Amino acid sequence: MNYFFKDGNAYIEKDGSLSLEKTFDCGQTFRFEKDGSLFKGVALNRELTLKDEEEHIILYNTEPEEFKRLWVRYFDLERDYASINKKLAKDEFISKILDISKGIRILKQDEWEVICSFIISQNNNIPRIKKIINTLCESFGDKLPNGYTFPSPEKLLSVGAEGLSVIRSGFRAKYIIDAAEKIKSGQINFEDIYKMDLEAAKIKLMEIKGVGDKVASCVLLFGFGFMDSFPKDVWIKKVMEKYYKENFDIAKFQGCAGVAQQYLFYYERYINNKR
DNA sequence: GCCCAGGGAATCG
DNA sequence: CGATTCCATGGG
């Protein structure tokens, strides 16, 4: 996408391939809120304020150097979603829902935050996932002017599973600690995971207690940029049996299956008023 | 009270 | 193996 800078802000020229509303609301991140015409949140230890205007999306208070170094990748701005949409539209059902789902981009989020967030997501609903993560950050993150960073593995190890009781995450607390331990010990090494193929990476992440096939798939898609990762949650399973039956062929989404997954997930929740 | 929520571990047959 | 059951918690 094209962008320029003015008065300390970045202006992204809208072309229909980025909707803040959909991208923040499709269940891949839990830390952005709509505030009037603004979207506010914390990502990569920094506070972000964005505005969706007629011609531009404004990312406030960022210098060109920082924008290019962090936010172009975070918002996946260099990927050509128009051609992805063209490819996905060859699927009859996706071509029908494209108008509703297009504008979602796969965010490239912090790996640890995504691991932790999707451990919390298991057998849970999105409003409560958000609440737990907010409490986690307020309780153990570093204070920013208007928010909190996501707490590090070391910080959570120092409070332990008992200390996590304030976030009311139930049985998931011990899973969070296990993840933190395996990351600190080096058993789970992010650089190694980037070098693996999708299956090997998934199996590696599943060494963490509380991380199964679905959570690992979300982590690889939203945290590591594995664009062919295709998390199968209850909504996607519903989509498959409702619209595809036995005709679902993931092979035709090669290279962007994760985008297809988000489109389907967002659509089914959208028509069921889950937003 | 019952059911479910972006599942996964433990247990059982 | 596949199929059940249990796991904490809160909202509808």
mmCIF file of C-alpha atoms (C1' of nucleotides) in Angstrom:
data_model
loop_
_atom_site.group_PDB
_atom_site.id
_atom_site.type_symbol
_atom_site.label_atom_id
_atom_site.label_comp_id
_atom_site.label_asym_id
_atom_site.label_seq_id
_atom_site.Cartn_x
_atom_site.Cartn_y
_atom_site.Cartn_z
ATOM 1 C CA MET A 1 0.000 0.000 0.000
ATOM 2 C CA ASN A 2 1.133 3.567 -0.576
ATOM 3 C CA TYR A 3 1.775 5.922 2.287
ATOM 4 C CA PHE A 4 3.307 9.271 3.067
ATOM 5 C CA PHE A 5 4.218 11.285 6.140
ATOM 6 C CA LYS A 6 2.995 14.650 7.355
ATOM 7 C CA ASP A 7 3.296 16.469 10.676
ATOM 8 C CA GLY A 8 4.641 13.439 12.512
ATOM 9 C CA ASN A 9 1.863 11.134 11.325
ATOM 10 C CA ALA A 10 1.739 8.397 8.694
ATOM 11 C CA TYR A 11 -0.982 8.528 6.051
ATOM 12 C CA ILE A 12 -1.878 5.248 4.356
ATOM 13 C CA GLU A 13 -3.703 5.729 1.066
ATOM 14 C CA LYS A 14 -6.869 3.680 1.115
ATOM 15 C CA ASP A 15 -7.457 1.255 -1.715
ATOM 16 C CA GLY A 16 -10.039 -1.017 -0.110
ATOM 17 C CA SER A 17 -7.477 -3.555 1.072
ATOM 18 C CA LEU A 18 -7.283 -2.407 4.688
ATOM 19 C CA SER A 19 -10.217 -1.998 7.034
ATOM 20 C CA LEU A 20 -9.205 -1.150 10.592
ATOM 21 C CA GLU A 21 -12.646 -2.082 11.813
ATOM 22 C CA LYS A 22 -12.476 -5.598 10.395
ATOM 23 C CA THR A 23 -8.785 -6.169 11.011
ATOM 24 C CA PHE A 24 -9.064 -5.321 14.708
ATOM 25 C CA ASP A 25 -12.424 -7.037 15.131
ATOM 26 C CA CYS A 26 -11.806 -10.378 13.437
ATOM 27 C CA GLY A 27 -10.443 -12.093 16.525
ATOM 28 C CA GLN A 28 -6.731 -12.102 15.701
ATOM 29 C CA THR A 29 -5.833 -9.422 18.244
ATOM 30 C CA PHE A 30 -7.573 -8.534 21.492
ATOM 31 C CA ARG A 31 -5.985 -5.218 22.387
ATOM 32 C CA PHE A 32 -7.585 -2.596 20.137
ATOM 33 C CA GLU A 33 -10.727 -0.654 20.912
ATOM 34 C CA LYS A 34 -12.795 1.727 18.859
ATOM 35 C CA ASP A 35 -13.000 5.142 20.483
ATOM 36 C CA GLY A 36 -15.295 7.357 18.443
ATOM 37 C CA SER A 37 -13.645 7.732 15.055
ATOM 38 C CA LEU A 38 -10.346 6.483 16.464
ATOM 39 C CA PHE A 39 -8.870 3.068 17.089
ATOM 40 C CA LYS A 40 -6.579 2.780 20.074
ATOM 41 C CA GLY A 41 -4.426 -0.048 21.296
ATOM 42 C CA VAL A 42 -1.004 -1.264 22.300
ATOM 43 C CA ALA A 43 1.222 -3.330 20.043
ATOM 44 C CA LEU A 44 4.945 -4.067 20.139
ATOM 45 C CA ASN A 45 5.155 -2.235 23.490
ATOM 46 C CA ARG A 46 3.906 1.000 21.924
ATOM 47 C CA GLU A 47 0.637 2.849 22.090
ATOM 48 C CA LEU A 48 -1.097 3.244 18.773
ATOM 49 C CA THR A 49 -3.824 5.633 17.711
ATOM 50 C CA LEU A 50 -5.307 5.351 14.249
ATOM 51 C CA LYS A 51 -8.090 7.066 12.371
ATOM 52 C CA ASP A 52 -10.082 5.859 9.407
ATOM 53 C CA GLU A 53 -10.783 8.804 7.107
ATOM 54 C CA GLU A 54 -12.298 9.116 3.655
ATOM 55 C CA GLU A 55 -9.078 8.864 1.676
ATOM 56 C CA HIS A 56 -6.503 7.829 4.262
ATOM 57 C CA ILE A 57 -5.855 5.791 7.323
ATOM 58 C CA ILE A 58 -3.826 7.878 9.717
ATOM 59 C CA LEU A 59 -1.365 6.336 12.152
ATOM 60 C CA TYR A 60 -0.623 9.106 14.607
ATOM 61 C CA ASN A 61 2.676 10.067 16.124
ATOM 62 C CA THR A 62 5.088 7.896 14.204
ATOM 63 C CA GLU A 63 8.257 8.874 12.390
ATOM 64 C CA PRO A 64 9.042 7.457 8.945
ATOM 65 C CA GLU A 65 11.864 5.361 10.350
ATOM 66 C CA GLU A 66 9.665 3.727 12.979
ATOM 67 C CA PHE A 67 6.748 3.308 10.610
ATOM 68 C CA LYS A 68 8.849 1.501 8.045
ATOM 69 C CA ARG A 69 10.670 -0.578 10.640
ATOM 70 C CA LEU A 70 7.634 -1.672 12.675
ATOM 71 C CA TRP A 71 4.221 -0.840 11.303
ATOM 72 C CA VAL A 72 4.600 -1.739 7.642
ATOM 73 C CA ARG A 73 5.274 -5.301 8.725
ATOM 74 C CA TYR A 74 2.781 -5.268 11.583
ATOM 75 C CA PHE A 75 -0.072 -4.258 9.284
ATOM 76 C CA ASP A 76 1.236 -6.437 6.455
ATOM 77 C CA LEU A 77 1.218 -3.407 4.154
ATOM 78 C CA GLU A 78 3.617 -4.845 1.594
ATOM 79 C CA ARG A 79 1.440 -7.818 0.782
ATOM 80 C CA ASP A 80 -0.777 -7.603 -2.302
ATOM 81 C CA TYR A 81 -4.217 -8.437 -0.950
ATOM 82 C CA ALA A 82 -5.880 -7.551 -4.261
ATOM 83 C CA SER A 83 -4.205 -10.510 -5.908
ATOM 84 C CA ILE A 84 -4.891 -12.692 -2.870
ATOM 85 C CA ASN A 85 -8.562 -11.776 -3.152
ATOM 86 C CA LYS A 86 -8.510 -12.580 -6.853
ATOM 87 C CA LYS A 87 -7.081 -16.004 -6.102
ATOM 88 C CA LEU A 88 -9.486 -16.677 -3.230
ATOM 89 C CA ALA A 89 -12.459 -15.555 -5.335
ATOM 90 C CA LYS A 90 -11.988 -18.631 -7.487
ATOM 91 C CA ASP A 91 -13.637 -20.396 -4.596
ATOM 92 C CA GLU A 92 -17.350 -19.979 -5.184
ATOM 93 C CA PHE A 93 -18.322 -19.421 -1.571
ATOM 94 C CA ILE A 94 -15.499 -16.992 -0.804
ATOM 95 C CA SER A 95 -16.374 -14.975 -3.908
ATOM 96 C CA LYS A 96 -19.850 -14.525 -2.403
ATOM 97 C CA ILE A 97 -18.623 -13.350 0.983
ATOM 98 C CA LEU A 98 -15.667 -11.293 -0.234
ATOM 99 C CA ASP A 99 -17.462 -7.958 0.015
ATOM 100 C CA ILE A 100 -18.149 -8.587 3.679
ATOM 101 C CA SER A 101 -14.700 -9.891 4.620
ATOM 102 C CA LYS A 102 -12.275 -7.996 2.394
ATOM 103 C CA GLY A 103 -10.223 -5.418 4.261
ATOM 104 C CA ILE A 104 -8.980 -7.886 6.834
ATOM 105 C CA ARG A 105 -5.209 -8.065 6.934
ATOM 106 C CA ILE A 106 -3.206 -10.629 8.872
ATOM 107 C CA LEU A 107 -1.373 -8.722 11.573
ATOM 108 C CA LYS A 108 2.211 -9.735 12.285
ATOM 109 C CA GLN A 109 2.042 -9.587 16.076
ATOM 110 C CA ASP A 110 4.503 -10.218 18.865
ATOM 111 C CA GLU A 111 5.116 -13.964 19.112
ATOM 112 C CA TRP A 112 4.908 -14.242 22.888
ATOM 113 C CA GLU A 113 1.785 -12.111 23.115
ATOM 114 C CA VAL A 114 0.050 -14.323 20.569
ATOM 115 C CA ILE A 115 1.106 -17.530 22.335
ATOM 116 C CA CYS A 116 -0.210 -16.213 25.616
ATOM 117 C CA SER A 117 -3.379 -14.731 24.120
ATOM 118 C CA PHE A 118 -4.431 -17.880 22.299
ATOM 119 C CA ILE A 119 -3.700 -20.080 25.296
ATOM 120 C CA ILE A 120 -6.183 -17.829 27.085
ATOM 121 C CA SER A 121 -8.601 -18.136 24.153
ATOM 122 C CA GLN A 122 -9.174 -21.842 24.551
ATOM 123 C CA ASN A 123 -12.720 -22.817 25.532
ATOM 124 C CA ASN A 124 -13.423 -19.131 26.096
ATOM 125 C CA ASN A 125 -15.345 -16.328 24.410
ATOM 126 C CA ILE A 126 -13.901 -13.226 22.808
ATOM 127 C CA PRO A 127 -15.246 -10.585 25.241
ATOM 128 C CA ARG A 128 -13.835 -12.521 28.177
ATOM 129 C CA ILE A 129 -10.538 -13.180 26.374
ATOM 130 C CA LYS A 130 -10.211 -9.421 25.971
ATOM 131 C CA LYS A 131 -11.018 -8.811 29.602
ATOM 132 C CA ILE A 132 -8.479 -11.354 30.843
ATOM 133 C CA ILE A 133 -5.741 -9.975 28.587
ATOM 134 C CA ASN A 134 -6.512 -6.415 29.664
ATOM 135 C CA THR A 135 -6.262 -7.409 33.307
ATOM 136 C CA LEU A 136 -3.048 -9.283 32.583
ATOM 137 C CA CYS A 137 -1.483 -6.173 31.060
ATOM 138 C CA GLU A 138 -2.784 -3.810 33.729
ATOM 139 C CA SER A 139 -1.536 -6.098 36.481
ATOM 140 C CA PHE A 140 1.875 -7.085 35.146
ATOM 141 C CA GLY A 141 2.720 -4.925 32.124
ATOM 142 C CA ASP A 142 4.715 -1.707 32.137
ATOM 143 C CA LYS A 143 2.787 1.540 32.421
ATOM 144 C CA LEU A 144 2.474 3.678 29.323
ATOM 145 C CA PRO A 145 0.822 7.116 29.273
ATOM 146 C CA ASN A 146 -2.577 5.643 28.412
ATOM 147 C CA GLY A 147 -2.142 1.905 28.659
ATOM 148 C CA TYR A 148 0.137 -1.005 29.488
ATOM 149 C CA THR A 149 2.602 -3.190 27.645
ATOM 150 C CA PHE A 150 2.123 -6.919 27.389
ATOM 151 C CA PRO A 151 4.066 -8.499 30.279
ATOM 152 C CA SER A 152 7.182 -10.503 29.416
ATOM 153 C CA PRO A 153 7.599 -14.235 30.084
ATOM 154 C CA GLU A 154 10.107 -13.374 32.838
ATOM 155 C CA LYS A 155 7.624 -11.098 34.561
ATOM 156 C CA LEU A 156 4.928 -13.766 34.570
ATOM 157 C CA LEU A 157 7.402 -16.390 35.799
ATOM 158 C CA SER A 158 8.207 -14.105 38.724
ATOM 159 C CA VAL A 159 4.574 -13.971 39.826
ATOM 160 C CA GLY A 160 3.861 -17.634 39.098
ATOM 161 C CA ALA A 161 0.595 -19.413 38.436
ATOM 162 C CA GLU A 162 -0.711 -18.319 41.847
ATOM 163 C CA GLY A 163 0.056 -14.681 41.096
ATOM 164 C CA LEU A 164 -1.915 -14.983 37.887
ATOM 165 C CA SER A 165 -5.097 -15.734 39.833
ATOM 166 C CA VAL A 166 -6.027 -12.032 39.625
ATOM 167 C CA ILE A 167 -6.649 -12.362 35.891
ATOM 168 C CA ARG A 168 -9.261 -15.095 36.493
ATOM 169 C CA SER A 169 -8.046 -17.255 33.630
ATOM 170 C CA GLY A 170 -8.848 -20.473 35.461
ATOM 171 C CA PHE A 171 -7.072 -23.638 34.390
ATOM 172 C CA ARG A 172 -5.185 -21.708 31.707
ATOM 173 C CA ALA A 173 -2.839 -20.016 34.201
ATOM 174 C CA LYS A 174 -0.598 -23.047 34.504
ATOM 175 C CA TYR A 175 -0.408 -23.248 30.708
ATOM 176 C CA ILE A 176 0.775 -19.633 30.515
ATOM 177 C CA ILE A 177 3.511 -20.380 33.023
ATOM 178 C CA ASP A 178 4.554 -23.494 31.127
ATOM 179 C CA ALA A 179 4.857 -21.436 27.948
ATOM 180 C CA ALA A 180 6.925 -18.795 29.739
ATOM 181 C CA GLU A 181 9.237 -21.474 31.158
ATOM 182 C CA LYS A 182 9.826 -23.139 27.814
ATOM 183 C CA ILE A 183 10.558 -19.824 26.143
ATOM 184 C CA LYS A 184 12.933 -18.726 28.885
ATOM 185 C CA SER A 185 14.767 -22.066 28.888
ATOM 186 C CA GLY A 186 15.191 -21.930 25.136
ATOM 187 C CA GLN A 187 13.200 -25.112 24.553
ATOM 188 C CA ILE A 188 10.925 -22.933 22.447
ATOM 189 C CA ASN A 189 13.109 -20.687 20.294
ATOM 190 C CA PHE A 190 11.398 -18.235 17.959
ATOM 191 C CA GLU A 191 14.289 -18.032 15.486
ATOM 192 C CA ASP A 192 14.249 -21.808 15.109
ATOM 193 C CA ILE A 193 10.503 -21.822 14.496
ATOM 194 C CA TYR A 194 10.838 -19.286 11.677
ATOM 195 C CA LYS A 195 13.138 -21.732 9.892
ATOM 196 C CA MET A 196 10.720 -24.659 10.132
ATOM 197 C CA ASP A 197 7.950 -25.667 7.796
ATOM 198 C CA LEU A 198 4.373 -25.328 8.989
ATOM 199 C CA GLU A 199 3.962 -28.855 10.348
ATOM 200 C CA ALA A 200 7.283 -28.926 12.180
ATOM 201 C CA ALA A 201 6.621 -25.508 13.665
ATOM 202 C CA LYS A 202 3.195 -26.619 14.847
ATOM 203 C CA ILE A 203 4.581 -29.749 16.480
ATOM 204 C CA LYS A 204 7.278 -27.662 18.189
ATOM 205 C CA LEU A 205 4.748 -25.208 19.643
ATOM 206 C CA MET A 206 2.600 -28.089 20.827
ATOM 207 C CA GLU A 207 5.353 -28.966 23.301
ATOM 208 C CA ILE A 208 3.778 -26.201 25.385
ATOM 209 C CA LYS A 209 1.018 -27.459 27.664
ATOM 210 C CA GLY A 210 -2.291 -25.976 26.622
ATOM 211 C CA VAL A 211 -1.144 -25.543 23.027
ATOM 212 C CA GLY A 212 -2.811 -27.977 20.666
ATOM 213 C CA ASP A 213 -3.363 -27.942 16.937
ATOM 214 C CA LYS A 214 -5.745 -24.988 16.878
ATOM 215 C CA VAL A 215 -3.835 -22.681 19.231
ATOM 216 C CA ALA A 216 -0.548 -23.500 17.471
ATOM 217 C CA SER A 217 -2.160 -22.681 14.132
ATOM 218 C CA CYS A 218 -3.309 -19.290 15.418
ATOM 219 C CA VAL A 219 0.126 -18.551 16.842
ATOM 220 C CA LEU A 220 1.835 -19.384 13.555
ATOM 221 C CA LEU A 221 -0.606 -17.308 11.507
ATOM 222 C CA PHE A 222 -0.847 -14.214 13.712
ATOM 223 C CA GLY A 223 2.560 -14.279 15.386
ATOM 224 C CA PHE A 224 4.981 -15.870 12.944
ATOM 225 C CA GLY A 225 3.564 -14.976 9.541
ATOM 226 C CA PHE A 226 2.858 -18.522 8.357
ATOM 227 C CA MET A 227 0.273 -17.489 5.783
ATOM 228 C CA ASP A 228 -0.825 -21.043 5.053
ATOM 229 C CA SER A 229 -1.717 -21.825 8.636
ATOM 230 C CA PHE A 230 -5.431 -22.573 8.843
ATOM 231 C CA PRO A 231 -6.813 -22.700 12.402
ATOM 232 C CA LYS A 232 -9.914 -24.859 12.708
ATOM 233 C CA ASP A 233 -12.072 -23.579 15.527
ATOM 234 C CA VAL A 234 -15.771 -24.149 16.217
ATOM 235 C CA TRP A 235 -16.795 -21.419 13.739
ATOM 236 C CA ILE A 236 -14.666 -22.770 10.899
ATOM 237 C CA LYS A 237 -15.967 -26.267 11.520
ATOM 238 C CA LYS A 238 -19.477 -24.835 11.299
ATOM 239 C CA VAL A 239 -18.575 -23.075 8.018
ATOM 240 C CA MET A 240 -17.216 -26.298 6.565
ATOM 241 C CA GLU A 241 -20.291 -28.370 7.251
ATOM 242 C CA LYS A 242 -22.723 -25.569 6.459
ATOM 243 C CA TYR A 243 -21.320 -24.361 3.123
ATOM 244 C CA TYR A 244 -18.768 -26.889 1.898
ATOM 245 C CA LYS A 245 -19.647 -30.372 3.153
ATOM 246 C CA GLU A 246 -16.953 -32.602 1.612
ATOM 247 C CA ASN A 247 -16.029 -30.067 -1.048
ATOM 248 C CA PHE A 248 -13.554 -28.126 1.035
ATOM 249 C CA ASP A 249 -10.139 -28.180 -0.613
ATOM 250 C CA ILE A 250 -7.502 -26.202 1.226
ATOM 251 C CA ALA A 251 -4.994 -26.814 -1.565
ATOM 252 C CA LYS A 252 -6.535 -24.139 -3.773
ATOM 253 C CA PHE A 253 -5.753 -21.545 -1.096
ATOM 254 C CA GLN A 254 -2.047 -22.333 -1.311
ATOM 255 C CA GLY A 255 -0.038 -19.328 -0.165
ATOM 256 C CA CYS A 256 -2.901 -17.554 1.556
ATOM 257 C CA ALA A 257 -4.977 -20.183 3.364
ATOM 258 C CA GLY A 258 -4.749 -18.158 6.571
ATOM 259 C CA VAL A 259 -6.380 -15.191 4.854
ATOM 260 C CA ALA A 260 -9.166 -17.458 3.618
ATOM 261 C CA GLN A 261 -9.599 -18.732 7.155
ATOM 262 C CA GLN A 262 -10.003 -15.218 8.530
ATOM 263 C CA TYR A 263 -12.486 -14.293 5.801
ATOM 264 C CA LEU A 264 -14.610 -17.347 6.596
ATOM 265 C CA PHE A 265 -14.349 -16.853 10.364
ATOM 266 C CA TYR A 266 -15.246 -13.182 10.132
ATOM 267 C CA TYR A 267 -18.140 -13.783 7.763
ATOM 268 C CA GLU A 268 -19.814 -16.478 9.841
ATOM 269 C CA ARG A 269 -19.542 -14.448 13.026
ATOM 270 C CA TYR A 270 -20.717 -11.355 11.153
ATOM 271 C CA ILE A 271 -23.944 -12.934 9.907
ATOM 272 C CA ASN A 272 -24.523 -14.324 13.392
ATOM 273 C CA ASN A 273 -24.208 -10.828 14.829
ATOM 274 C CA LYS A 274 -21.127 -11.643 16.901
ATOM 275 C CA ARG A 275 -19.629 -8.172 16.810
ATOM 276 C "C1'" DG B 1 -29.720 -24.403 36.946
ATOM 277 C "C1'" DC B 2 -28.083 -25.064 32.147
ATOM 278 C "C1'" DC B 3 -25.391 -24.027 28.156
ATOM 279 C "C1'" DC B 4 -21.643 -22.309 25.739
ATOM 280 C "C1'" DA B 5 -17.221 -19.996 24.663
ATOM 281 C "C1'" DG B 6 -11.490 -18.949 18.478
ATOM 282 C "C1'" DG B 7 -9.552 -26.291 22.978
ATOM 283 C "C1'" DG B 8 -6.639 -29.351 25.091
ATOM 284 C "C1'" DA B 9 -5.200 -32.867 28.585
ATOM 285 C "C1'" DA B 10 -6.373 -36.910 30.831
ATOM 286 C "C1'" DT B 11 -8.725 -40.971 30.808
ATOM 287 C "C1'" DC B 12 -11.168 -44.809 28.885
ATOM 288 C "C1'" DG B 13 -12.635 -48.445 25.614
ATOM 289 C "C1'" DC C 1 -5.988 -45.350 17.852
ATOM 290 C "C1'" DG C 2 -11.106 -42.590 18.539
ATOM 291 C "C1'" DA C 3 -14.429 -41.102 21.811
ATOM 292 C "C1'" DT C 4 -15.624 -39.003 26.391
ATOM 293 C "C1'" DT C 5 -14.881 -36.327 30.300
ATOM 294 C "C1'" DC C 6 -12.929 -32.796 32.915
ATOM 295 C "C1'" DC C 7 -11.013 -28.355 33.291
ATOM 296 C "C1'" DA C 8 -12.234 -22.473 35.685
ATOM 297 C "C1'" DT C 9 -14.893 -18.724 34.739
ATOM 298 C "C1'" DG C 10 -18.534 -15.650 33.434
ATOM 299 C "C1'" DG C 11 -22.435 -14.244 30.522
ATOM 300 C "C1'" DG C 12 -26.873 -15.301 28.453
#
